[in-house]
Every structure is written in structure tokens, then in C-alpha cells.
Amino acid sequence: MKLTVWTYEGPPHVGAMRVATAMKGLHYVLHAPQGDTYADLLFTMIERRDHRPPVTYTTFEGRDLGEDTAGIFKQTCQDAYDRFKPQAIIVGASCTAELIQDDPGGLAETMDIPVPVIPLELPSYQRKENFGSDETFYQIVKALARPMDRTPEVTVNILGPLALGFRHRDDIEEIKGLLYEMGIGINVVAPFDATPEDITRMGAAHANILMYPEHAETAARHLERTCGQPYTKTVPIGVAATHEFVAEVAQICGVEPRKDLSRLRQPWWSKSVDSTYLTGKRVFLFGDATHVKAAARIARDEMGFEVVGLGCYNREFARSIRDLAKDFGVTPLITDDYLEVEKAIEDASPEMILGTQMERHIGKRLGIPCAVISAPVHVQDFPARYSPQMGWEGANVIFDTWIHPLVMGLEEHLLAMFREDFEFHDEAGPSHHGGHAPKPSENGGPAPQTAVTHGGPAPQTPRDISGTGNEAGAAQAQTEAQSSGSDVMVWLADAERELKKIPFFVRGKARRNTEKFATEQGLQEISLDTLYEAKAHYAR
Amino acid sequence: MNTPASIPPPFKNGGTCRDTPVLKERGQREVFCGLTGIIWLHRKMQDAFFLVIGSRTCAHLLQSAAGVMIFAEPRFGTAILEETDLAGMADAHEELDREVARLLSRRPDIKQLFLVGSCPSEVIKLDLTRAAERLTVEHAPHVRVLNYSGSGIETTFTQGEDACLASMVPVLPSTDQRELMLVGALPDVVEDQAVSLLTQMGIGPIRVLPAPRASDTPGVGPNTVFACLQPFLGDTAAALTRRGATMISAPFPFGEEGTTLWLRAIADEFGVDDETFDRVTAAPRARARKAIANASAALQGKTIFFMPDSQLEIPLARFLTRECGMEAIEIGQPFIHKGLVGPDLDLMPAGPTISEGQDVDKQLDRVRAARPDLTVCGLGLANPLEAEGLTTKWAIELVFTPVHFYEQAGDLAGLFSRPIRRRALLKLEAAE
Ligand code: SF4
Ligand code: SF4
């Protein structure tokens, strides 16, 4: 038993639902209690599908147990066939039905259903959602795809996009664009929008594009074995990865690696001087292995970030994540426990998190900006606008998405210069993110000024830009200033007048530094001379 | 003798919805299991923790239903059964004891622990009653451990609350006091309004089940009278009756009329005179009527179809037909407890189909044939029906939003009129 509040992945039958819902003309008969239908709303709400998932649940109840749950299954299966007339049916058990051991596959076999019925074995107590989708797609392909003559022109299948997939809808379009530029035709895209009949035609393609290893690697391997189709190993997320992908596709398909880079803006955006401030930003990466691997490379090589931690929640890919971590010189984190992720993030104290919906919340809690790079995601990451992750446009989208939560370059510069000034103090947060701006420091309001002049508690993270360069020292100096009663410091009239000539956004800092200097000198009054001596002192 | 606040009209053909034969269906049900009750119960009971003994599915359901609440250190969790628990390699009871001990040591604020059964734990016949007894002894006197089932094979959605409250009844302290107990977990603001109205009539002492904290647990005995705030509390009502308490039967407090009749029934039980009753209720009644009139303009003459979800359907249909001018085509409930919703059924003339249970595809056929102006249904059905051109009101909101009593009557009508107003407002046809 393991106490859990949040899970990165659902049970495997949800993975099977994602395949079924992605497809057309396929129906899933799921042996499950009432209540498991909750999963429908993931599709109708989060992904905003305009139809019900093609899933019929047997909905057995307590009083049916020990009686004829097998009969209920067969009846449900027959009714579902009669009503929906699908081209093929997949049958399986949810976690509860797995325990009552009715064997949906065997039961369906004894029936007279005139279309292929594909049984699924999804061990609910060992495996999870991604396994469920990979296995389901594999079983469908295994049951329906056959070797056949190649298409006369060069075509490929695109494997892996699913329902409830992070940006799958738009990634497909990007891949199609990349292939189009090389003159490669599309045979079948699956599971997304494919029918069982389409699956039977898969053998005609010359090769397979494996978009998401999590969801289709087993099927790709199977097709390689049975239909002799090579499949791509590069996932084209990021500029370099997309170049490599194009080269790989060109090579396995025997075509020219032609590409149209006219709309690729990411490299210039990243080179432009406004991006200089991104250099060495410490980022932490977490999500599914495929997206983390791609993101790590983009972060380091295309954004100039420093990767300070990385990991994934899907154990199936643990080895490749360990290798990656070694390459990046960080400790890999393979876990599905978000508390461990939170701990690792806290320890690494990154300036930015790239993760899932869960890391977004961890980021919120720790006050660290976050961008989403991987499922599981919430409704806002199924956007109406075109937003792929793959290909050239994907690179543009990623650049915008990742820097959006960060403070903008010029803005960061201003914040550093005037960080103790009240409009600009650090905690004001990025100006373009009004709704998310963290509260001012706990003692309320524009802390720095009041803190000193009224001897209130010091701001939480007092920083010094005065030239001493040492935060701890500054904090100490400030405390001392308070305890020695800077609020009784008297400003002589000419000093006061001079102070007012200093631009408002540095005035507060000048006042504080001068008072601090005066205190250190044991002065009670500040004259014009004191002001300039202080300025000279801190300019040192 | 008091005059009833609003006399149910003697319907022409004599028939009310109570006499309508119930269409009972089974088949696929598009509903939540009782585990979802945890989402609102854990907010209400501030020192209780709900530990589901279940599978990854159960945890996934809770996280899908709870949304952002997950991130606020909620007082619920799922002990996920693993392969070893099933194969008998590990003693499930030992495992459970260990998880509970770890949980309680981390959360010393917890005074009540509910072990919540799920389909998997029930199918493997994990005896949570015994576990609760054992753990109660082990963690006494600091924590009391109870158990109930929220499984999909036993409970539908709000029945989870019923099962939870019913599990508390046998361990309520005994009392001979004549007290009024209000039963059902309502948002605090609503509960306070109810208590205040009754207090102004001189009724007291008033207790609530569930209490916000274990230390406020009400007593029960032969002089206890109780009124349910929710129509889905059949088992709890029965358990209280077994403890000798008497139920006050009334329509449920939705809308101005429903609230008045509900208060009236309690006032009658406590011998409140007409003058006092009117003095206390006159102003909020007038306010509620006005608010409903404003919010229900878009509902007049519109037809409504309820798919089963929460057992609130019958009382809400009564409110919408009698106070908002709607016409009900079908009123579906997952379960109909006539002992509780009987008074609401009495207030509706025969006409609508009353259905219990569900065969979702057949019911959807009826929805499509009837083309109601508004269909009340779950989130798995709402968008698909909208895409077919039907207007929907998703039902779950009715459980999560304050909707009971006078002050919320306008909001309640508003929940139903908003989708209709929105449909009228959007001019998207040209874009489609
Ligand atoms: S707006 Fe930006 S920073 Fe805020 S939660 Fe969304 S992605 Fe994160
Ligand atoms: S229906 Fe049963 S198995 Fe499914 S989530 Fe509810 S309790 Fe768990």
C-alpha cells in the first residue's frame, strides 16, 4: 500500500481510453463499476471533445458480484456493437474487474461479433496510463496491420499521437509540414483520427515516424519486425533535434533533407541581445521522459540555461533519463511521488521549473516561475490557438512559452539597478504578470523604506547594491542601522534639498546608504558633505 | 393550528408525481462513485481525514474531481493497493496499520479518520470495519477511526456523504435532551442562515451533523428530532431513526417555497406560532421571491430534462417548475428514496417521467427525441450534448455551490438561467 494524493499517471485503462478516443470507428467495452465513467470528463472537459469517448462501461454493481458479471459483460458488448457498429472493438477490464477475473477477451471470443475483437491485458496494479496506451496501440496494430506492397511513392506512417496528449493535435501538423517539404507522403496517422481500417493499411508505408515513444514504441518495433519498416529515433522537439530528425527521415526514406526555415525565428530570438540575461538561468526539468530529454537539450544548447536537475515519472524510460543526467552532470530523479519532486526542486533552488501541471503548482508554492512542457496538463494547455512543440514552429512556441514566466531582460536589469526602490523592489514580480505578482514582503507594503525609517522589521531578503557586495553584510548593517535608531537621524536642509534632486527611483537607496554611512561614522546629523562622503564611500 | 405556508394545490386529475410509476433502468451509468463525497466532506469536517483504500483509479478519480484542492494539503488520500497486497504476499491489515500510523504521526491535527472502502477493497473483501475497530483501540483516545463505503459498486456520487454520516450515527453519544439536529454537510454560510432563522423562532438547541470538529459531535436519543438538509441521506435518516430520533419530513429547502415549507415543518414540530413564523420569515421570503423573479426570467415556459446524478433532481425540479415556470420532461435520479423526496413529489402534478437508475444510451435517445430547452447532466455528457445543439447545465455545480435557503434562491435560479442566457447571447452561428 502506498499513500497517494496526486498521481502523474492514471491507471492503464485510461491509457487505453486515450487510444480509443483518439481513433474513429473503434469502440472500447470496459468491464468496470459505475463511477469509473469519471474518466470520460477528462476528454470532454480538459480536451474539450465534442463527443463522448467511444467507451461503454459494464457498470456492474455490488449485488451483481458473485452472480453473473460475465453475463453483464457479454450483454454490454453485444449492445455496444449493435448500437455503434464499430469497425473493431477492444475489450478489457478496469482495476476492479481485473479482480473478479471474468476475462473479457475470452468472453468476447465466444460471441458472434462480426468485427475484430481485440482483448487487452492491462495489469492495473503494476502498470500505469502510458503503458496502457502503448500496449493498447500495439495490440490494435498487431491484430490489424499486415505486411503488404509499399506505396509507389514514398510514404510514412505517423505513430503515437493520442487523445489527451500534450500538444499532439498541433505536433501532427508540424510533422506533416516537415514531411511535405521533403516530398514524403503520409500513409496513416495513428491512433489520432485513424480508423481500424486505416490500421490495416499501415504496412504500405515505407517507414514510421515515431512521434511519442511513450505511446507507440512497442507498435513501431512490431511494425519493424513484421512489415520491415524502419522507424525514427529522433523526436523533433527543438531546433537541433528537428534538423537531426529531418536528416534521419531523409536517410531512411532515401530522399533529400529539404527544409523550409523561413518561419523559424527561435535561433535569432535566442541570439538577440535581449536574451543575454537568459544565460546560465538555472532550470529544473521534470515530466515524461521524451519531453524532458528534448527540453534539456533545448535549455542548454538553444537557450543557454544551466540545467540543475532533471527527472521523469515514467519508469519505463528510467535508463535513458539516467544517461541524460550523466551527460548533464546532475542526479537523475525517477519518481512518481510529487513530494520527492518538490524536495528535489527545493534542494536545487532553480530560477525556473519546466514541468507538468504539478510542477506548476510546486513552482507557485515555492515562488519559482514555471512553464509546462509535458502531460499531465490542465485545460489551459489544450489551447485553441496553434501551439505545437515539434518542428520549427514548435521551437518558436517553446521560446515564447519558456521566457514568458521569466522577468524580461531589460526589466530584470532595471530591477537589479533599483532593486531596493519601492516601485521596483524584487518582490514586485514581472510587470507583464500582474495576476501572479507575489505579495510584497510579509511586513506589508513597500517594505524597504518603512523598514529603515521607522525601524520596522527588515525585509525578508535584504540585498545590497551599494558596493559592499555582500548580502549578509548588508543585512547586518541594516539591522545595526535600525538598532542604533536611524529614525532619529536628522537631515540638514541643504542635504535634504540635494537628496530631492536624485531621481526618485534611486532616492530611497541613497537615503538609506547615507544614513547607514552616517551611523557607522557615529553621526547624528547629515549634512551635504555627509551625503557626498557616503556616495564616495559606496562607489568604492 | 397553523396554516401551511403554501397549500399544495389539489391537482386536477388527482395525480401527483408521487403516484407516477417510476421508470427503473439499469445499464451503463454515467455517474460518479461515492468517493467524490470526500471532496466536500473534508472541507466541512475540519479535523477529519479520509483515507481511501483503493486503486490508482480511485486516486485518479479523486484528483480529477478535486482539481486544485489537491495542492492545498488536503485531508484525504488514497492508500493504493499494490500487487503484493493482492497476491497475499503482504498482510493487507498490517500494511494498513502501518500507513495509518505513519499518517497520524505526521498529522497530529487529525481527530477522526475515515477508512473509505472502494470497489477493489470490497472485491478483495478487505474488512475495513474490523480494521477501524482495531485502529480505534490503537489510537484512542486521540483519534477515532470509522469506516464506510464510497465504492462505485455500492454508492453513487452524493451517497458517499450518506454512507459517511450513517457511519457516525452508531457512535454518537446518547442524550435524552430534546434537540433539533440538522443533517447534511452544507457550506457554513448556508448552515448559519438556517440556524439563525430557526433560532429567531425560538427553536433550540440546534445541532448539526456532521459537526465541524469531532469535539462538537451532537448527541442523539429518543427526544432528538432531525431534519435532513439534503435528499440523499436515506441511510443516515434510517440510522438516526434506529437510535430513537424522529425525522421531520418536508420538501427540501430550495427556493422560497421549499425553504418556507421546510422551516414550517420544523416550526410546527416545535409549536412556533404563525405570528412568530411570519415575523422571522417575511423579509427573507420577500427577498427570495424578488431574486428568483429576476433570475428566472429566462426560464419561464422552458422545458428541462434531468439526467441522474445527485438525488437533488426531484427537489430541484419542484423548485424550477413551481417557482421558475419551467416544465419538466424527465426527472432522473440515481436512486429515489420516497421517504425523503415524497413531499417534493407531492408538489408536482403528474406529467414528467420519473426515472431511477440509468441506461445512458437509452436515456440520451430520449433527450434527443424530446429536445429539452435545458438538460441537467454530468460533465462527461455536457459538452457532447452542447455540440449536438442542446443547452446543458452541468450538475456537479449544484452540489458544490451554496444553493439552499432563502438567500441563495436567486443564485439557484441563476445557475439554471445562465446557460440559457448564454446561448441567446452568443452569436457564433456565422463562425460555424
Ligand atoms: S501564467 Fe505563466 S507563470 Fe503564471 S502559472 Fe501560467 S505559465 Fe506559470
Ligand atoms: S468506481 Fe470504484 S474503482 Fe472506480 S474510482 Fe470509484 S471506488 Fe474506485
PDB file of C-alpha atoms in Angstrom, chain A residues 107-272:
ATOM      1  CA  LEU A 107     -15.891 -13.928 -23.172  1.00  0.00           C
ATOM      2  CA  ALA A 108     -15.979 -11.757 -26.260  1.00  0.00           C
ATOM      3  CA  GLU A 109     -14.452 -14.526 -28.302  1.00  0.00           C
ATOM      4  CA  THR A 110     -17.394 -16.786 -27.575  1.00  0.00           C
ATOM      5  CA  MET A 111     -19.751 -14.220 -29.028  1.00  0.00           C
ATOM      6  CA  ASP A 112     -20.721 -13.692 -32.613  1.00  0.00           C
ATOM      7  CA  ILE A 113     -19.389 -10.253 -33.184  1.00  0.00           C
ATOM      8  CA  PRO A 114     -18.664  -9.843 -36.881  1.00  0.00           C
ATOM      9  CA  VAL A 115     -15.761  -7.420 -36.465  1.00  0.00           C
ATOM     10  CA  PRO A 116     -12.340  -7.938 -34.902  1.00  0.00           C
ATOM     11  CA  VAL A 117     -12.477  -8.015 -31.118  1.00  0.00           C
ATOM     12  CA  ILE A 118      -9.120  -7.210 -29.594  1.00  0.00           C
ATOM     13  CA  PRO A 119      -8.536  -8.234 -25.980  1.00  0.00           C
ATOM     14  CA  LEU A 120      -6.341  -6.097 -23.733  1.00  0.00           C
ATOM     15  CA  GLU A 121      -4.350  -7.297 -20.740  1.00  0.00           C
ATOM     16  CA  LEU A 122      -3.606  -4.274 -18.658  1.00  0.00           C
ATOM     17  CA  PRO A 123      -2.223  -5.087 -15.213  1.00  0.00           C
ATOM     18  CA  SER A 124      -3.766  -2.284 -13.172  1.00  0.00           C
ATOM     19  CA  TYR A 125      -1.809  -2.939 -10.022  1.00  0.00           C
ATOM     20  CA  GLN A 126       1.595  -2.819 -11.667  1.00  0.00           C
ATOM     21  CA  ARG A 127       1.422  -0.525 -14.636  1.00  0.00           C
ATOM     22  CA  LYS A 128       0.057   2.875 -15.475  1.00  0.00           C
ATOM     23  CA  GLU A 129      -1.526   5.066 -18.083  1.00  0.00           C
ATOM     24  CA  ASN A 130       1.378   5.305 -20.553  1.00  0.00           C
ATOM     25  CA  PHE A 131       1.825   1.565 -20.511  1.00  0.00           C
ATOM     26  CA  GLY A 132      -1.904   1.282 -21.181  1.00  0.00           C
ATOM     27  CA  SER A 133      -1.764   3.457 -24.272  1.00  0.00           C
ATOM     28  CA  ASP A 134       1.395   1.870 -25.649  1.00  0.00           C
ATOM     29  CA  GLU A 135       0.103  -1.649 -25.093  1.00  0.00           C
ATOM     30  CA  THR A 136      -3.352  -0.901 -26.486  1.00  0.00           C
ATOM     31  CA  PHE A 137      -1.986   0.640 -29.640  1.00  0.00           C
ATOM     32  CA  TYR A 138       0.389  -2.278 -30.027  1.00  0.00           C
ATOM     33  CA  GLN A 139      -2.429  -4.796 -29.666  1.00  0.00           C
ATOM     34  CA  ILE A 140      -4.524  -2.974 -32.235  1.00  0.00           C
ATOM     35  CA  VAL A 141      -1.640  -2.798 -34.699  1.00  0.00           C
ATOM     36  CA  LYS A 142      -0.713  -6.404 -34.055  1.00  0.00           C
ATOM     37  CA  ALA A 143      -4.257  -7.535 -34.680  1.00  0.00           C
ATOM     38  CA  LEU A 144      -4.921  -5.457 -37.772  1.00  0.00           C
ATOM     39  CA  ALA A 145      -1.741  -4.451 -39.596  1.00  0.00           C
ATOM     40  CA  ARG A 146      -0.246  -6.820 -42.157  1.00  0.00           C
ATOM     41  CA  PRO A 147       2.756  -6.724 -44.456  1.00  0.00           C
ATOM     42  CA  MET A 148       1.772  -5.530 -47.916  1.00  0.00           C
ATOM     43  CA  ASP A 149       3.138  -3.871 -51.030  1.00  0.00           C
ATOM     44  CA  ARG A 150       4.701  -0.497 -50.476  1.00  0.00           C
ATOM     45  CA  THR A 151       3.009   2.551 -51.910  1.00  0.00           C
ATOM     46  CA  PRO A 152       4.631   3.558 -55.207  1.00  0.00           C
ATOM     47  CA  GLU A 153       5.553   6.997 -53.864  1.00  0.00           C
ATOM     48  CA  VAL A 154       7.481   7.378 -50.603  1.00  0.00           C
ATOM     49  CA  THR A 155       5.059   7.444 -47.688  1.00  0.00           C
ATOM     50  CA  VAL A 156       5.345   7.059 -43.944  1.00  0.00           C
ATOM     51  CA  ASN A 157       3.045   6.382 -41.003  1.00  0.00           C
ATOM     52  CA  ILE A 158       2.989   8.783 -38.108  1.00  0.00           C
ATOM     53  CA  LEU A 159       2.755   6.910 -34.824  1.00  0.00           C
ATOM     54  CA  GLY A 160       1.816   7.947 -31.342  1.00  0.00           C
ATOM     55  CA  PRO A 161      -0.478  10.984 -31.177  1.00  0.00           C
ATOM     56  CA  LEU A 162      -3.359  10.330 -28.800  1.00  0.00           C
ATOM     57  CA  ALA A 163      -6.339  11.866 -27.147  1.00  0.00           C
ATOM     58  CA  LEU A 164      -5.377  13.938 -24.091  1.00  0.00           C
ATOM     59  CA  GLY A 165      -1.841  14.242 -25.403  1.00  0.00           C
ATOM     60  CA  PHE A 166       0.147  17.374 -24.677  1.00  0.00           C
ATOM     61  CA  ARG A 167       0.002  19.333 -27.968  1.00  0.00           C
ATOM     62  CA  HIS A 168      -0.447  16.186 -30.049  1.00  0.00           C
ATOM     63  CA  ARG A 169      -3.024  17.852 -32.287  1.00  0.00           C
ATOM     64  CA  ASP A 170      -0.623  20.545 -33.469  1.00  0.00           C
ATOM     65  CA  ASP A 171       2.517  18.418 -33.452  1.00  0.00           C
ATOM     66  CA  ILE A 172       0.893  16.283 -36.139  1.00  0.00           C
ATOM     67  CA  GLU A 173       0.556  19.340 -38.363  1.00  0.00           C
ATOM     68  CA  GLU A 174       4.210  20.251 -37.844  1.00  0.00           C
ATOM     69  CA  ILE A 175       5.373  16.755 -38.722  1.00  0.00           C
ATOM     70  CA  LYS A 176       3.206  16.752 -41.802  1.00  0.00           C
ATOM     71  CA  GLY A 177       4.790  20.053 -42.817  1.00  0.00           C
ATOM     72  CA  LEU A 178       8.318  18.720 -42.364  1.00  0.00           C
ATOM     73  CA  LEU A 179       7.498  15.652 -44.428  1.00  0.00           C
ATOM     74  CA  TYR A 180       5.754  17.662 -47.106  1.00  0.00           C
ATOM     75  CA  GLU A 181       8.864  19.746 -47.621  1.00  0.00           C
ATOM     76  CA  MET A 182      10.820  16.567 -48.321  1.00  0.00           C
ATOM     77  CA  GLY A 183       8.175  15.284 -50.676  1.00  0.00           C
ATOM     78  CA  ILE A 184       7.181  12.441 -48.385  1.00  0.00           C
ATOM     79  CA  GLY A 185       3.528  11.393 -48.360  1.00  0.00           C
ATOM     80  CA  ILE A 186       1.525  10.318 -45.319  1.00  0.00           C
ATOM     81  CA  ASN A 187       0.116   6.831 -45.335  1.00  0.00           C
ATOM     82  CA  VAL A 188      -1.605   6.661 -41.925  1.00  0.00           C
ATOM     83  CA  VAL A 189      -1.530   8.818 -38.821  1.00  0.00           C
ATOM     84  CA  ALA A 190      -2.432   6.699 -35.804  1.00  0.00           C
ATOM     85  CA  PRO A 191      -4.042   6.444 -33.346  1.00  0.00           C
ATOM     86  CA  PHE A 192      -5.160  10.095 -33.785  1.00  0.00           C
ATOM     87  CA  ASP A 193      -8.160  10.133 -36.135  1.00  0.00           C
ATOM     88  CA  ALA A 194      -7.308   6.709 -37.581  1.00  0.00           C
ATOM     89  CA  THR A 195      -9.944   4.035 -38.149  1.00  0.00           C
ATOM     90  CA  PRO A 196      -9.286   0.321 -37.675  1.00  0.00           C
ATOM     91  CA  GLU A 197      -9.471   0.086 -41.451  1.00  0.00           C
ATOM     92  CA  ASP A 198      -6.626   2.618 -41.681  1.00  0.00           C
ATOM     93  CA  ILE A 199      -4.574   0.423 -39.356  1.00  0.00           C
ATOM     94  CA  THR A 200      -4.901  -2.458 -41.798  1.00  0.00           C
ATOM     95  CA  ARG A 201      -3.208  -0.259 -44.434  1.00  0.00           C
ATOM     96  CA  MET A 202      -0.203   0.625 -42.310  1.00  0.00           C
ATOM     97  CA  GLY A 203       2.018  -1.996 -43.925  1.00  0.00           C
ATOM     98  CA  ALA A 204       2.064   0.013 -47.153  1.00  0.00           C
ATOM     99  CA  ALA A 205       4.248   2.792 -45.749  1.00  0.00           C
ATOM    100  CA  HIS A 206       7.999   2.853 -46.318  1.00  0.00           C
ATOM    101  CA  ALA A 207       8.856   3.844 -42.766  1.00  0.00           C
ATOM    102  CA  ASN A 208       7.339   5.005 -39.490  1.00  0.00           C
ATOM    103  CA  ILE A 209       7.691   8.296 -37.732  1.00  0.00           C
ATOM    104  CA  LEU A 210       7.626   7.602 -34.014  1.00  0.00           C
ATOM    105  CA  MET A 211       6.354  10.840 -32.540  1.00  0.00           C
ATOM    106  CA  TYR A 212       5.984   9.782 -28.933  1.00  0.00           C
ATOM    107  CA  PRO A 213       7.948   6.729 -27.741  1.00  0.00           C
ATOM    108  CA  GLU A 214       5.765   6.573 -24.607  1.00  0.00           C
ATOM    109  CA  HIS A 215       2.703   5.755 -26.643  1.00  0.00           C
ATOM    110  CA  ALA A 216       3.853   3.858 -29.674  1.00  0.00           C
ATOM    111  CA  GLU A 217       7.329   2.408 -29.347  1.00  0.00           C
ATOM    112  CA  THR A 218       6.075  -1.157 -28.984  1.00  0.00           C
ATOM    113  CA  ALA A 219       3.923  -0.785 -32.082  1.00  0.00           C
ATOM    114  CA  ALA A 220       6.842   0.748 -34.011  1.00  0.00           C
ATOM    115  CA  ARG A 221       9.063  -2.190 -33.077  1.00  0.00           C
ATOM    116  CA  HIS A 222       6.365  -4.610 -34.072  1.00  0.00           C
ATOM    117  CA  LEU A 223       5.978  -2.972 -37.467  1.00  0.00           C
ATOM    118  CA  GLU A 224       9.705  -3.024 -37.938  1.00  0.00           C
ATOM    119  CA  ARG A 225       9.699  -6.759 -37.312  1.00  0.00           C
ATOM    120  CA  THR A 226       6.620  -7.721 -39.243  1.00  0.00           C
ATOM    121  CA  CYS A 227       6.486  -5.165 -42.026  1.00  0.00           C
ATOM    122  CA  GLY A 228      10.151  -4.320 -42.307  1.00  0.00           C
ATOM    123  CA  GLN A 229       9.518  -0.639 -41.654  1.00  0.00           C
ATOM    124  CA  PRO A 230      12.326   1.311 -40.003  1.00  0.00           C
ATOM    125  CA  TYR A 231      11.227   3.957 -37.547  1.00  0.00           C
ATOM    126  CA  THR A 232      12.705   7.269 -36.480  1.00  0.00           C
ATOM    127  CA  LYS A 233      14.525   7.528 -33.168  1.00  0.00           C
ATOM    128  CA  THR A 234      14.754  11.322 -33.016  1.00  0.00           C
ATOM    129  CA  VAL A 235      11.874  13.281 -31.588  1.00  0.00           C
ATOM    130  CA  PRO A 236      11.856  16.646 -33.368  1.00  0.00           C
ATOM    131  CA  ILE A 237      11.381  18.937 -30.388  1.00  0.00           C
ATOM    132  CA  GLY A 238      13.925  21.770 -30.506  1.00  0.00           C
ATOM    133  CA  VAL A 239      15.834  23.219 -33.441  1.00  0.00           C
ATOM    134  CA  ALA A 240      18.799  20.833 -33.399  1.00  0.00           C
ATOM    135  CA  ALA A 241      16.574  17.822 -32.851  1.00  0.00           C
ATOM    136  CA  THR A 242      14.406  18.887 -35.769  1.00  0.00           C
ATOM    137  CA  HIS A 243      17.439  19.193 -38.039  1.00  0.00           C
ATOM    138  CA  GLU A 244      18.529  15.724 -36.966  1.00  0.00           C
ATOM    139  CA  PHE A 245      15.050  14.400 -37.452  1.00  0.00           C
ATOM    140  CA  VAL A 246      14.929  15.714 -40.997  1.00  0.00           C
ATOM    141  CA  ALA A 247      18.302  14.131 -41.700  1.00  0.00           C
ATOM    142  CA  GLU A 248      17.189  10.829 -40.214  1.00  0.00           C
ATOM    143  CA  VAL A 249      13.930  10.770 -42.165  1.00  0.00           C
ATOM    144  CA  ALA A 250      15.736  11.694 -45.384  1.00  0.00           C
ATOM    145  CA  GLN A 251      18.167   8.900 -44.806  1.00  0.00           C
ATOM    146  CA  ILE A 252      15.669   6.138 -44.055  1.00  0.00           C
ATOM    147  CA  CYS A 253      13.375   7.259 -46.841  1.00  0.00           C
ATOM    148  CA  GLY A 254      16.140   7.911 -49.360  1.00  0.00           C
ATOM    149  CA  VAL A 255      15.110  11.490 -50.122  1.00  0.00           C
ATOM    150  CA  GLU A 256      16.757  14.915 -49.953  1.00  0.00           C
ATOM    151  CA  PRO A 257      16.674  16.531 -46.497  1.00  0.00           C
ATOM    152  CA  ARG A 258      14.941  19.642 -47.760  1.00  0.00           C
ATOM    153  CA  LYS A 259      13.644  22.108 -45.229  1.00  0.00           C
ATOM    154  CA  ASP A 260      11.998  25.482 -45.214  1.00  0.00           C
ATOM    155  CA  LEU A 261      13.431  27.570 -42.409  1.00  0.00           C
ATOM    156  CA  SER A 262      11.735  30.790 -43.426  1.00  0.00           C
ATOM    157  CA  ARG A 263       9.465  30.821 -40.406  1.00  0.00           C
ATOM    158  CA  LEU A 264      11.994  29.618 -37.840  1.00  0.00           C
ATOM    159  CA  ARG A 265      12.603  32.570 -35.535  1.00  0.00           C
ATOM    160  CA  GLN A 266      13.834  30.882 -32.363  1.00  0.00           C
ATOM    161  CA  PRO A 267      17.601  30.948 -33.111  1.00  0.00           C
ATOM    162  CA  TRP A 268      17.639  34.694 -33.807  1.00  0.00           C
ATOM    163  CA  TRP A 269      15.403  35.422 -30.845  1.00  0.00           C
ATOM    164  CA  SER A 270      17.788  33.492 -28.667  1.00  0.00           C
ATOM    165  CA  LYS A 271      20.837  35.273 -30.094  1.00  0.00           C
ATOM    166  CA  SER A 272      19.402  38.769 -29.872  1.00  0.00           C
TER     167      SER A 272
END
